[in-house]
């Protein structure tokens, strides 16, 4: 059945810069903000924008992500016509077929899937950004301009511009040049990794790119430059609002803290809901001596101790006398009596023993030695144990360096 | 086929619930911070592997329809079977006071549905009971005992309740007498939860229709006691029946007890409910929240103590909420003071408003009220 527009969500990356948090799950399945996983943001954006057909390209450790997406029901993407589809790499005749070699190759291998819906436009998304965005507004701009490709951009501070892929544009926001992490940026418009393509055009560029043995089959490195040099019309779509790439431990922690301050990223606002698959747990319980400030708490939580400036996901327990500050606690974490957790990301199901100490306050630690402490999902911290700031432990309690 | 079919009676009136049932049947009265009463019966059935559930409705059921929808939140939206909502489509006689007088009359009203039940056994449940019980154990006990009807009962007699049914049981668990409408009850208190075969159920419905009887407990449990083998299944876990505002308030406040919550919400048998998409609850540094249950989507900038907050409640700066039950989307304005108030959905408490009642006689505010 023909669709005007479908979305393809690149969710196959390992997310190696999240280290222990992605040792067993794909990055888009990493929990965020108490109730969510990263992939809830692009999926909810699709549904809210009216895009009802989404291909999710998976490759790295997909089991948890696949079962999380399931039929797509939480995002209203369980459709008989369209809906959400998991697209892993597959074999073809003669023992051929390969892993997804790059972002463009992943879409190339699924040309057949896209063709089933015969869309005019394809939105390419990635599974590692936190933001609320109406993609159809961008498609509208793409249509109005008659572009072959529209790239969503964000104005970033000039001194940070050299960390991004920068779009240089003319007075009408036509993209004239693309520079990956330029030393001397000519513009401060950073690519958000969100593209709208006219499918007929993209289809041909993907085939040509695949036939080029020197290509690394990547949108940013190959497809966009090829389109620019061929003189296609590429336009920049200026996005205003909160957007964050949560591909690193620091940015994941930052984004959680941003959410707490309820500035640009207010998830309690109901005009653009973010949907999630939610385990059924009773409401959060605050005990008689609980002290909870500037913190979010989720169903299934039990707080008998103290929590400040923290994100408590579902089924987190903080026992009496325990203290949690400036930390992100993922689902099922238990902080036992008298333990102290500061400036940490604590993975799913971690047990922190009585009077243990995890992380430290930057004001009290030598700046060179300070950093966010990270405990991988399932790690067990013994009673009285100390995990220093900036330390990262995996599920087997082995230290991992970054 | 072998197995259980679920039937839930969701037609009661319970005038004792006053404001809470003005615009809804007792089955959809909100409970425990994020549930509706019917969620317990539905979840018990789903957790026991029951695939087909019929809900017998009558009157004031729009809120209930909104809540259960297609049944997808309980995994009951199926191609075959699943959830069936049963308004009284087969009632032939019209009476002015059209409320069902008893279970047998309600069942006669859906007789054609009963005929099509695929399973060989049926569990009958009321929708006003707060309980998390492994029904497959009751089913196994029923099969093992060879009883015609198994009735689930509790030993822990609450306040004497004239509307409850009480059973005397012999050493083998067989029910020897059934009484109700008594001032000083003895024996086991029935939880209005029964298992019997489909075949027997059909026979009883036909028989009662013929003789004009409408009450399950008087016509069947008492009237046919000599022809049927009636057994009791004693449930020692938590159970509460919600029929009056006092029941509602008292039983709700019990949810603040961690032991009771543990019993009612075990991890292996979750209570499912309609999912709302709201973010986690935010607790502001200016506020405080102790000994309270707080559902998702709340914003707490004031002080909350010994209270139950449903999803999406907001408590503004300087407000003090004590011993209260605030349902979905209630807003409490700045510097307001509430004690022992049950505020139904969407109630708005304006800035500076003071409402103080006592936990013995809580004050109930009807849905959508602005105070």
XYZ file of C-alpha atoms in Angstrom:
773
model
C 0.000 0.000 0.000
C 1.434 3.377 -0.974
C 2.485 5.788 1.759
C 3.501 9.374 1.216
C 6.193 9.188 3.822
C 7.837 6.478 5.893
C 10.651 6.585 8.450
C 13.788 4.446 8.691
C 15.394 4.407 12.111
C 19.066 3.470 12.320
C 19.301 1.470 15.539
C 22.115 -0.919 14.779
C 25.080 0.903 16.295
C 26.877 -0.563 19.237
C 27.120 2.708 21.114
C 30.625 1.819 22.204
C 31.080 5.184 23.909
C 28.424 4.168 26.403
C 30.753 1.310 27.365
C 29.267 -0.982 30.016
C 25.742 0.392 29.527
C 25.631 -1.126 26.056
C 27.601 -4.294 26.709
C 24.403 -6.284 26.437
C 21.903 -4.011 24.713
C 21.831 -1.772 21.696
C 22.166 1.924 22.446
C 18.541 2.794 21.564
C 17.408 0.429 24.341
C 19.332 2.286 27.066
C 16.935 3.674 29.709
C 16.416 7.413 29.929
C 14.595 9.865 32.165
C 12.948 7.421 34.547
C 10.339 5.899 32.272
C 11.829 5.827 28.836
C 14.383 4.264 26.580
C 16.212 6.362 24.033
C 14.256 4.870 21.118
C 10.960 6.098 22.613
C 11.826 9.591 21.417
C 12.093 8.955 17.653
C 9.238 6.419 17.743
C 6.933 8.811 19.615
C 7.957 11.670 17.334
C 6.912 9.529 14.356
C 3.518 8.695 15.832
C 2.850 12.262 16.952
C 3.861 13.545 13.521
C 1.512 11.105 11.804
C 4.142 8.788 10.338
C 2.678 5.294 10.787
C 5.309 3.193 9.034
C 8.735 2.849 10.611
C 11.538 0.432 9.743
C 13.947 -0.105 12.628
C 17.357 -1.279 11.411
C 18.975 -3.429 14.047
C 22.240 -5.292 14.116
C 24.102 -5.069 17.425
C 22.673 -7.097 20.368
C 19.087 -6.607 19.257
C 17.221 -8.993 21.581
C 16.224 -6.536 24.284
C 15.455 -3.828 21.737
C 13.323 -6.217 19.681
C 11.307 -7.374 22.638
C 10.924 -3.792 23.830
C 9.502 -2.705 20.480
C 7.381 -5.855 20.173
C 4.257 -5.210 18.155
C 4.745 -1.454 18.466
C 1.572 -1.093 20.496
C 2.843 1.485 23.033
C 3.605 3.880 20.163
C 0.378 3.089 18.333
C 2.492 1.470 15.634
C 0.748 -1.902 15.625
C -0.908 -1.446 12.262
C -2.197 -3.844 9.678
C -1.108 -1.380 7.005
C 2.339 -0.107 7.911
C 3.394 -0.041 11.556
C 6.808 -0.734 13.038
C 9.084 -3.349 11.447
C 12.375 -4.673 12.789
C 14.851 -4.975 9.930
C 17.967 -7.022 10.676
C 20.554 -7.825 7.982
C 19.658 -10.985 6.051
C 21.061 -13.612 3.705
C 20.417 -13.653 -0.033
C 20.835 -16.261 -2.779
C 24.232 -17.933 -3.081
C 25.206 -17.516 0.544
C 25.573 -13.801 0.064
C 24.360 -10.967 2.240
C 26.351 -9.081 4.799
C 26.215 -7.089 7.985
C 25.197 -3.469 7.593
C 28.488 -1.897 6.525
C 27.402 1.693 7.186
C 24.323 3.841 7.601
C 23.757 4.145 3.845
C 24.368 0.444 3.281
C 21.767 -0.379 5.920
C 19.134 1.507 3.934
C 20.516 0.083 0.658
C 19.960 -3.456 1.937
C 16.351 -2.548 2.695
C 15.457 -0.876 -0.598
C 12.989 -3.725 -1.033
C 11.257 -2.836 2.225
C 10.952 0.842 1.327
C 9.723 -0.021 -2.167
C 6.828 -2.018 -0.671
C 5.362 1.293 0.500
C 6.403 3.198 -2.634
C 6.857 6.429 -0.636
C 7.548 9.887 -2.031
C 9.704 10.729 0.969
C 11.795 8.821 3.456
C 12.810 10.232 6.841
C 16.113 8.852 8.137
C 16.454 8.898 11.920
C 18.941 7.675 14.451
C 18.343 5.986 17.755
C 20.606 8.043 19.985
C 19.029 11.469 20.286
C 16.745 12.959 22.913
C 14.371 15.538 21.437
C 10.766 16.244 20.498
C 10.281 17.034 16.830
C 7.481 17.102 14.299
C 9.088 15.447 11.280
C 6.149 16.293 9.044
C 6.961 20.011 9.343
C 10.356 19.156 7.957
C 8.815 17.075 5.165
C 6.583 20.050 4.358
C 9.621 22.327 4.065
C 11.313 19.689 1.893
C 8.300 19.546 -0.421
C 7.919 23.323 -0.607
C 11.576 23.730 -1.572
C 11.462 20.885 -4.063
C 14.640 19.541 -2.472
C 16.274 16.160 -2.999
C 17.429 16.128 0.601
C 16.633 18.175 3.681
C 18.912 18.040 6.689
C 17.754 19.156 10.085
C 20.236 21.544 11.711
C 20.656 23.147 15.078
C 22.492 26.378 15.838
C 25.245 25.428 18.261
C 27.604 27.791 20.143
C 30.459 28.764 17.818
C 33.128 27.381 20.110
C 31.480 23.960 19.984
C 30.909 23.937 16.224
C 34.110 22.040 15.510
C 32.669 18.974 17.286
C 29.808 18.589 14.809
C 29.104 18.017 11.154
C 28.630 21.604 9.984
C 26.400 22.773 7.122
C 27.412 25.884 5.244
C 24.353 27.500 3.678
C 23.482 30.368 1.363
C 20.979 33.100 2.171
C 18.060 30.789 1.399
C 19.354 27.970 3.565
C 20.464 25.922 0.585
C 23.349 23.753 1.690
C 26.470 24.646 -0.259
C 29.039 22.717 1.701
C 29.224 20.033 4.350
C 32.205 19.820 6.707
C 32.678 17.022 9.207
C 34.127 18.421 12.454
C 35.862 21.427 10.808
C 38.815 23.013 12.631
C 37.683 26.455 11.509
C 33.921 26.311 11.074
C 32.325 28.718 8.608
C 28.898 28.272 10.120
C 27.368 27.116 13.394
C 24.612 25.012 11.883
C 25.189 21.471 13.110
C 23.603 18.456 11.470
C 21.281 16.586 13.822
C 21.566 13.377 11.831
C 17.943 13.638 10.690
C 17.356 13.586 6.948
C 14.375 13.768 4.621
C 15.041 12.369 1.166
C 12.943 12.214 -1.948
C 12.965 8.435 -2.242
C 13.489 8.241 -6.013
C 16.646 10.319 -5.676
C 17.994 8.576 -2.606
C 17.357 5.149 -4.131
C 19.641 5.939 -7.075
C 22.385 7.449 -4.881
C 22.307 4.370 -2.652
C 22.773 2.066 -5.644
C 25.601 4.203 -7.031
C 27.235 4.385 -3.639
C 27.064 0.621 -3.248
C 28.803 0.202 -6.608
C 31.665 2.384 -5.428
C 34.176 0.061 -3.724
C 35.957 3.006 -2.072
C 32.865 4.265 -0.279
C 32.350 3.688 3.406
C 28.596 3.658 2.717
C 27.812 6.415 5.195
C 25.234 9.188 4.816
C 27.433 11.957 6.191
C 30.672 10.857 4.551
C 29.418 9.641 1.180
C 25.780 10.202 0.224
C 25.504 13.873 1.204
C 28.816 14.887 -0.449
C 27.875 12.935 -3.578
C 24.553 14.725 -3.805
C 26.189 18.107 -3.235
C 28.807 17.575 -5.923
C 26.130 16.406 -8.353
C 24.347 19.717 -7.833
C 21.237 18.342 -6.149
C 19.140 20.716 -4.114
C 19.907 20.179 -0.429
C 18.353 22.430 2.147
C 18.897 23.001 5.843
C 15.865 22.821 8.112
C 16.418 24.881 11.241
C 15.206 23.130 14.366
C 14.534 25.057 17.529
C 14.136 23.280 20.804
C 15.912 20.740 22.925
C 18.100 18.188 21.157
C 20.903 16.126 22.576
C 23.036 13.317 21.246
C 23.331 10.923 24.168
C 26.104 8.860 22.660
C 28.544 9.407 25.535
C 28.282 8.765 29.250
C 28.655 12.468 30.027
C 26.000 13.550 27.550
C 23.625 10.835 28.770
C 24.053 12.087 32.333
C 23.710 15.712 31.185
C 20.509 14.987 29.279
C 18.987 13.318 32.334
C 19.893 16.353 34.442
C 18.469 18.672 31.736
C 15.204 16.788 31.970
C 15.150 17.288 35.754
C 15.417 21.041 35.434
C 12.340 20.974 33.176
C 13.564 23.748 30.932
C 13.530 23.002 27.205
C 12.928 19.311 27.813
C 9.781 19.069 29.900
C 8.454 15.550 29.672
C 5.548 16.328 31.988
C 4.101 18.624 29.338
C 1.332 16.809 27.538
C 1.253 18.478 24.124
C 3.791 16.102 22.554
C 3.717 12.935 24.639
C 6.591 10.481 24.639
C 5.281 6.926 24.784
C 7.005 3.960 26.369
C 6.441 0.310 27.123
C 5.839 0.358 30.830
C 6.079 -2.479 33.320
C 3.053 -2.689 35.604
C 4.112 -1.552 39.031
C 2.214 0.108 41.867
C 2.788 3.843 42.409
C 6.038 5.075 43.918
C 6.157 5.000 47.718
C 7.840 7.658 49.824
C 8.607 6.345 53.308
C 8.129 8.145 56.608
C 11.676 9.524 56.630
C 12.062 9.955 52.895
C 13.594 13.166 51.670
C 13.274 13.625 47.937
C 14.148 16.883 46.231
C 14.526 18.008 42.639
C 14.172 14.393 41.626
C 11.886 12.325 39.441
C 10.456 9.080 40.785
C 8.684 6.386 38.795
C 6.156 3.693 39.609
C 7.496 0.780 41.606
C 10.048 2.999 43.398
C 10.381 2.786 47.151
C 12.269 5.588 48.808
C 12.981 5.340 52.522
C 16.209 7.360 52.400
C 17.215 10.518 50.565
C 17.391 11.465 46.910
C 18.532 14.810 45.560
C 18.829 15.932 41.930
C 18.422 12.407 40.679
C 16.455 10.307 38.244
C 14.818 7.243 39.792
C 13.517 4.794 37.202
C 10.857 2.201 37.880
C 11.306 -0.232 40.768
C 14.268 1.578 42.304
C 14.646 1.081 46.058
C 16.522 3.498 48.309
C 16.702 2.113 51.810
C 16.701 4.024 55.066
C 19.771 6.167 55.646
C 20.942 5.784 52.047
C 21.630 8.902 50.038
C 21.539 9.421 46.280
C 22.723 12.704 44.752
C 23.097 13.864 41.153
C 22.697 10.339 39.846
C 20.730 8.391 37.295
C 19.365 5.128 38.667
C 18.061 2.780 35.999
C 15.202 0.302 36.584
C 15.428 -2.084 39.530
C 18.456 -0.544 41.250
C 18.645 -1.121 44.995
C 20.671 1.188 47.225
C 20.938 -0.465 50.629
C 20.980 1.104 54.081
C 23.534 3.828 54.666
C 25.011 3.669 51.154
C 25.891 6.864 49.342
C 25.728 7.329 45.566
C 26.879 10.595 44.001
C 27.391 11.698 40.400
C 26.831 8.241 39.003
C 24.994 6.379 36.297
C 23.780 3.125 37.789
C 22.711 0.416 35.319
C 19.607 -1.780 35.496
C 19.333 -4.079 38.486
C 22.534 -2.960 40.216
C 22.703 -3.767 43.939
C 24.655 -1.341 46.100
C 25.502 -2.837 49.485
C 25.045 -1.311 52.911
C 27.282 1.678 53.648
C 28.946 1.388 50.248
C 30.092 4.586 48.586
C 29.849 5.178 44.851
C 31.242 8.272 43.100
C 31.998 11.648 44.598
C 31.210 15.354 44.579
C 33.317 17.398 42.110
C 33.783 20.044 44.817
C 35.496 17.529 47.047
C 37.621 15.677 44.525
C 40.774 16.608 42.610
C 39.463 17.808 39.195
C 41.787 15.406 37.347
C 40.381 12.462 39.220
C 36.740 13.455 39.068
C 34.208 12.094 36.607
C 30.874 10.353 36.483
C 31.032 6.880 38.034
C 29.304 4.180 36.037
C 28.043 0.782 37.165
C 27.114 -1.643 34.420
C 23.725 -3.414 34.530
C 23.641 -6.234 37.052
C 26.776 -5.207 38.951
C 26.834 -5.955 42.665
C 28.676 -3.620 45.040
C 29.527 -5.223 48.367
C 28.663 -3.804 51.778
C 31.094 -1.067 52.722
C 32.823 -1.059 49.319
C 34.012 2.197 47.752
C 33.779 2.910 44.029
C 35.877 6.007 43.295
C 34.691 8.872 41.098
C 35.230 8.319 37.362
C 35.410 4.565 37.905
C 33.459 2.258 35.642
C 32.604 -1.331 36.551
C 31.005 -3.965 34.349
C 28.471 -6.560 35.445
C 31.247 -8.827 36.680
C 32.631 -6.041 38.840
C 35.695 -5.641 36.610
C 37.019 -2.153 36.083
C 36.677 -0.851 32.533
C 38.732 2.117 31.392
C 37.449 4.791 29.041
C -12.050 -27.392 25.938
C -10.547 -27.701 29.393
C -9.865 -24.525 31.291
C -11.376 -21.494 32.895
C -13.547 -18.777 31.506
C -13.887 -15.529 33.440
C -17.118 -13.703 34.172
C -17.040 -10.423 36.053
C -20.141 -8.788 37.461
C -19.757 -5.053 36.975
C -23.302 -3.885 37.397
C -23.672 -3.152 41.123
C -24.786 0.213 42.382
C -23.233 0.598 45.851
C -24.989 3.783 46.877
C -22.661 3.777 49.885
C -19.841 4.983 47.654
C -21.791 8.224 47.187
C -19.897 10.829 45.123
C -17.491 8.205 43.770
C -20.247 6.346 41.920
C -22.219 9.360 40.785
C -20.804 9.026 37.299
C -19.454 5.504 37.243
C -20.186 1.985 38.369
C -18.232 0.639 41.346
C -16.147 -1.427 38.932
C -14.432 1.671 37.631
C -13.877 3.440 40.941
C -10.198 4.483 41.047
C -8.128 2.715 43.689
C -4.557 2.482 44.944
C -3.067 5.391 43.060
C -3.388 4.073 39.530
C -5.935 1.295 39.323
C -9.686 0.859 38.940
C -11.412 -1.733 41.106
C -12.102 -4.024 38.138
C -8.353 -4.231 37.390
C -7.942 -6.707 40.235
C -10.535 -9.173 38.927
C -9.304 -8.791 35.341
C -5.632 -9.185 36.260
C -6.285 -12.205 38.478
C -7.926 -13.903 35.524
C -5.239 -12.943 33.030
C -2.477 -14.009 35.425
C -4.146 -17.412 35.750
C -3.901 -17.862 31.994
C -7.570 -17.158 31.296
C -7.981 -16.045 27.680
C -11.677 -15.233 27.583
C -13.389 -12.849 29.984
C -16.955 -11.564 29.874
C -17.876 -8.450 31.837
C -21.564 -8.152 32.707
C -22.579 -4.507 32.625
C -25.652 -2.551 33.355
C -26.174 1.169 33.708
C -23.668 3.981 34.303
C -20.961 2.092 32.467
C -19.496 4.713 30.187
C -16.520 5.235 32.499
C -15.944 1.484 32.614
C -16.011 1.225 28.813
C -13.478 4.048 28.635
C -11.255 2.213 31.037
C -11.245 -1.310 29.622
C -11.519 -0.339 25.965
C -10.655 -3.287 23.770
C -8.923 -4.998 26.688
C -5.467 -4.563 25.217
C -3.902 -3.385 28.470
C -4.791 -6.782 29.942
C -3.699 -8.627 26.801
C -7.365 -9.433 26.204
C -7.735 -7.907 22.761
C -7.763 -11.131 20.730
C -8.976 -12.536 17.455
C -10.548 -15.478 19.289
C -12.148 -14.785 22.619
C -10.495 -12.135 24.729
C -12.595 -9.500 26.424
C -16.333 -9.331 25.810
C -18.410 -6.561 27.315
C -21.897 -7.799 28.032
C -24.666 -5.273 28.380
C -27.996 -7.001 29.149
C -28.838 -7.842 25.555
C -31.098 -10.759 26.302
C -33.355 -9.205 28.928
C -36.884 -9.666 27.734
C -38.894 -8.231 30.564
C -38.481 -4.567 31.167
C -38.848 -3.350 34.675
C -38.807 0.289 35.688
C -36.104 -0.294 38.192
C -33.997 -2.057 35.637
C -31.073 -2.903 37.895
C -30.335 -6.608 38.106
C -31.622 -7.985 41.372
C -29.032 -10.712 41.537
C -26.363 -12.683 39.723
C -28.758 -15.281 38.311
C -30.862 -12.573 36.725
C -27.729 -10.943 35.318
C -26.570 -14.279 33.902
C -29.985 -14.946 32.383
C -29.558 -11.593 30.651
C -26.505 -12.882 28.808
C -27.567 -16.506 28.402
C -26.728 -16.667 24.707
C -23.177 -15.605 25.513
C -22.896 -18.298 28.174
C -23.896 -20.973 25.665
C -20.904 -20.078 23.511
C -18.309 -20.282 26.278
C -15.453 -22.483 24.976
C -14.069 -23.594 28.333
C -15.534 -26.272 30.569
C -15.253 -24.214 33.769
C -16.239 -20.696 34.718
C -14.976 -18.373 37.438
C -17.472 -15.792 38.658
C -16.051 -12.658 40.260
C -17.348 -9.375 41.595
C -15.692 -6.209 40.443
C -15.510 -4.471 43.814
C -12.977 -6.776 45.454
C -9.354 -5.775 45.928
C -7.435 -9.036 45.843
C -4.504 -10.653 44.065
C -5.164 -14.375 44.122
C -3.657 -17.159 41.983
C -6.904 -18.439 40.480
C -5.235 -21.501 38.969
C -4.695 -22.770 42.526
C -8.397 -22.323 43.246
C -9.162 -24.127 40.004
C -6.867 -27.029 40.852
C -8.414 -27.295 44.319
C -11.860 -27.249 42.743
C -11.014 -30.103 40.368
C -9.302 -32.105 43.096
C -12.159 -31.790 45.563
C -14.779 -32.851 43.061
C -17.004 -30.043 44.330
C -19.837 -28.660 42.242
C -19.108 -25.117 43.329
C -16.027 -23.756 45.063
C -16.399 -20.478 46.931
C -13.348 -18.409 47.867
C -13.536 -17.133 51.444
C -11.404 -15.322 53.932
C -10.839 -16.063 57.607
C -10.103 -12.464 58.485
C -13.515 -11.074 59.184
C -13.531 -7.347 58.738
C -16.201 -5.164 60.252
C -19.506 -7.073 60.345
C -20.968 -6.452 56.940
C -24.646 -7.043 56.373
C -24.210 -7.357 52.655
C -21.569 -10.092 52.951
C -22.133 -13.844 52.797
C -20.809 -16.115 55.529
C -20.125 -19.837 55.378
C -19.847 -22.599 57.964
C -17.421 -25.251 56.807
C -16.751 -28.807 57.987
C -13.340 -30.417 58.482
C -13.090 -31.372 54.793
C -13.739 -27.848 53.593
C -17.314 -28.578 52.636
C -19.755 -25.745 53.183
C -22.455 -26.771 55.637
C -24.390 -23.533 55.816
C -24.636 -20.205 54.047
C -25.999 -17.074 55.693
C -26.256 -13.391 54.897
C -27.996 -10.320 56.245
C -26.833 -11.224 59.740
C -25.849 -8.800 62.455
C -23.276 -10.964 64.194
C -21.642 -13.111 61.559
C -19.634 -16.257 62.229
C -17.564 -18.510 60.047
C -15.758 -17.641 56.851
C -16.589 -14.526 54.895
C -17.287 -15.109 51.213
C -15.391 -13.070 48.650
C -17.995 -13.538 45.920
C -15.523 -15.504 43.881
C -16.758 -18.887 42.622
C -15.674 -21.670 40.306
C -18.121 -24.114 38.768
C -18.515 -26.020 35.530
C -20.082 -24.356 32.527
C -22.571 -27.199 32.361
C -23.766 -26.628 35.917
C -23.882 -22.871 35.402
C -26.140 -23.253 32.360
C -28.389 -25.610 34.302
C -28.646 -23.217 37.231
C -29.420 -20.263 34.983
C -32.170 -22.201 33.220
C -33.580 -23.464 36.496
C -33.660 -20.016 38.099
C -35.220 -18.514 35.000
C -37.942 -21.144 35.171
C -38.656 -20.626 38.847
C -38.226 -16.835 38.812
C -35.305 -16.817 41.210
C -32.607 -14.208 40.729
C -30.165 -14.535 43.597
C -27.162 -16.844 43.403
C -26.685 -17.050 47.132
C -30.293 -17.625 48.120
C -31.452 -19.725 45.176
C -28.262 -21.716 44.672
C -25.946 -21.579 47.681
C -28.821 -21.890 50.148
C -31.657 -23.291 48.054
C -29.735 -26.127 46.439
C -27.328 -26.849 49.292
C -28.693 -30.382 49.645
C -28.251 -31.244 45.958
C -24.849 -29.657 45.373
C -21.420 -30.205 46.840
C -20.269 -26.738 47.893
C -16.667 -26.301 48.938
C -14.746 -23.420 50.450
C -11.290 -22.303 49.348
C -9.720 -20.304 52.140
C -7.619 -17.358 51.006
C -5.226 -16.051 53.638
C -3.820 -13.189 51.597
C -5.106 -9.656 51.431
C -8.682 -9.034 50.349
C -10.994 -6.061 50.647
C -14.488 -5.380 49.440
C -15.237 -1.758 48.657
C -18.891 -0.909 49.192
C -19.008 2.288 51.230
C -17.023 5.482 51.407
C -15.653 4.333 54.777
C -14.482 1.044 53.180
C -12.979 3.014 50.352
C -11.030 5.408 52.532
C -9.899 2.842 55.089
C -8.867 0.226 52.540
C -7.108 2.824 50.404
C -5.052 4.035 53.344
C -4.026 0.435 54.044
C -2.069 0.618 50.798
C 0.485 2.767 52.638
C 1.469 -0.376 54.567
C 4.463 -1.977 52.775
C 3.419 -5.496 53.876
C -0.036 -5.137 52.352
C 1.422 -3.737 49.140
C 3.818 -6.674 48.983
C 0.888 -9.060 49.250
C -1.288 -7.217 46.750
C 1.375 -6.426 44.161
C 3.722 -9.417 43.957
C 6.136 -9.196 41.060
C 5.003 -12.500 39.545
C 1.346 -11.463 39.371
C 1.184 -7.833 38.278
C -2.041 -5.865 38.386
C -2.606 -4.445 34.924
C -4.397 -1.212 34.237
C -5.058 1.189 31.423
C -1.754 2.765 30.532
C -1.559 6.539 30.428
C 1.394 8.217 28.889
C 2.778 10.421 31.579
C 6.372 11.041 32.571
C 7.854 10.239 35.969
C 6.745 12.305 38.944
C 8.733 15.418 39.761
C 9.450 16.347 43.372
C 10.495 19.933 43.818
C 13.032 21.106 46.446
C 10.355 23.393 47.942
C 8.076 20.490 48.716
C 8.215 17.318 50.723
C 6.519 13.980 50.453
C 6.406 11.342 53.140
C 4.525 8.129 53.791
C 2.649 8.473 50.547
C 1.963 6.600 47.344
C 2.590 8.723 44.307
C 1.749 7.627 40.782
C 3.568 8.883 37.698
C 3.050 12.270 36.116
C 2.640 14.233 39.361
C 4.313 17.528 40.190
C 4.836 18.033 43.904
C 5.937 21.473 45.009
C 4.045 21.487 48.300
C 3.934 19.135 51.266
C 2.297 15.711 51.022
C 1.856 13.373 53.963
C 0.015 10.050 54.436
C -1.688 10.422 51.099
C -2.354 8.659 47.824
C -1.797 10.639 44.640
C -3.049 9.260 41.336
C -1.464 10.028 37.995
C -1.035 13.627 36.931
C -1.809 15.300 40.274
C -0.155 18.618 40.969
C 0.371 20.146 44.391
C 1.507 23.773 44.205
C 3.975 25.597 46.430
C 2.954 26.114 50.014
C 0.052 23.663 49.780
C -0.274 21.030 52.496
C -1.977 17.720 51.720
C -2.501 15.268 54.576
C -4.403 11.980 54.772
C -5.889 12.606 51.340
C -6.725 10.605 48.256
C -6.296 12.770 45.176
C -7.383 11.124 41.942
C -6.147 11.612 38.409
C -5.308 15.176 37.374
C -6.416 16.829 40.609
C -4.742 20.195 41.052
C -4.121 21.739 44.448
C -3.475 25.478 44.354
C -0.833 27.423 46.251
C -1.097 27.504 50.039
C -4.207 25.333 50.007
C -4.631 23.008 52.948
C -6.346 19.631 52.685
C -6.863 17.044 55.376
C -8.806 13.789 54.948
C -10.210 14.757 51.563
C -11.068 12.331 48.760
C -10.930 14.394 45.574
C -12.274 12.675 42.475
C -10.792 13.105 38.990
C -10.018 16.605 37.735
C -11.042 18.352 40.967
C -9.448 21.779 41.207
C -8.639 23.183 44.616
C -8.034 26.897 44.277
C -5.197 28.839 45.892
C -5.474 29.279 49.627
C -8.496 27.010 50.009
C -8.742 25.090 53.282
C -10.685 21.832 53.564
C -10.254 19.920 56.769
C -12.170 16.757 57.607
C -11.241 13.850 59.825
C -10.002 10.444 58.678
C -13.064 9.000 60.439
C -15.390 11.057 58.257
C -13.441 11.958 55.137
C -14.849 14.551 52.775
C -15.505 13.428 49.204
C -15.420 15.894 46.312
C -17.210 14.842 43.131
C -15.492 14.601 39.761
C -14.602 17.894 38.050
C -15.571 20.038 41.064
C -13.844 23.344 41.593
C -13.448 24.420 45.191
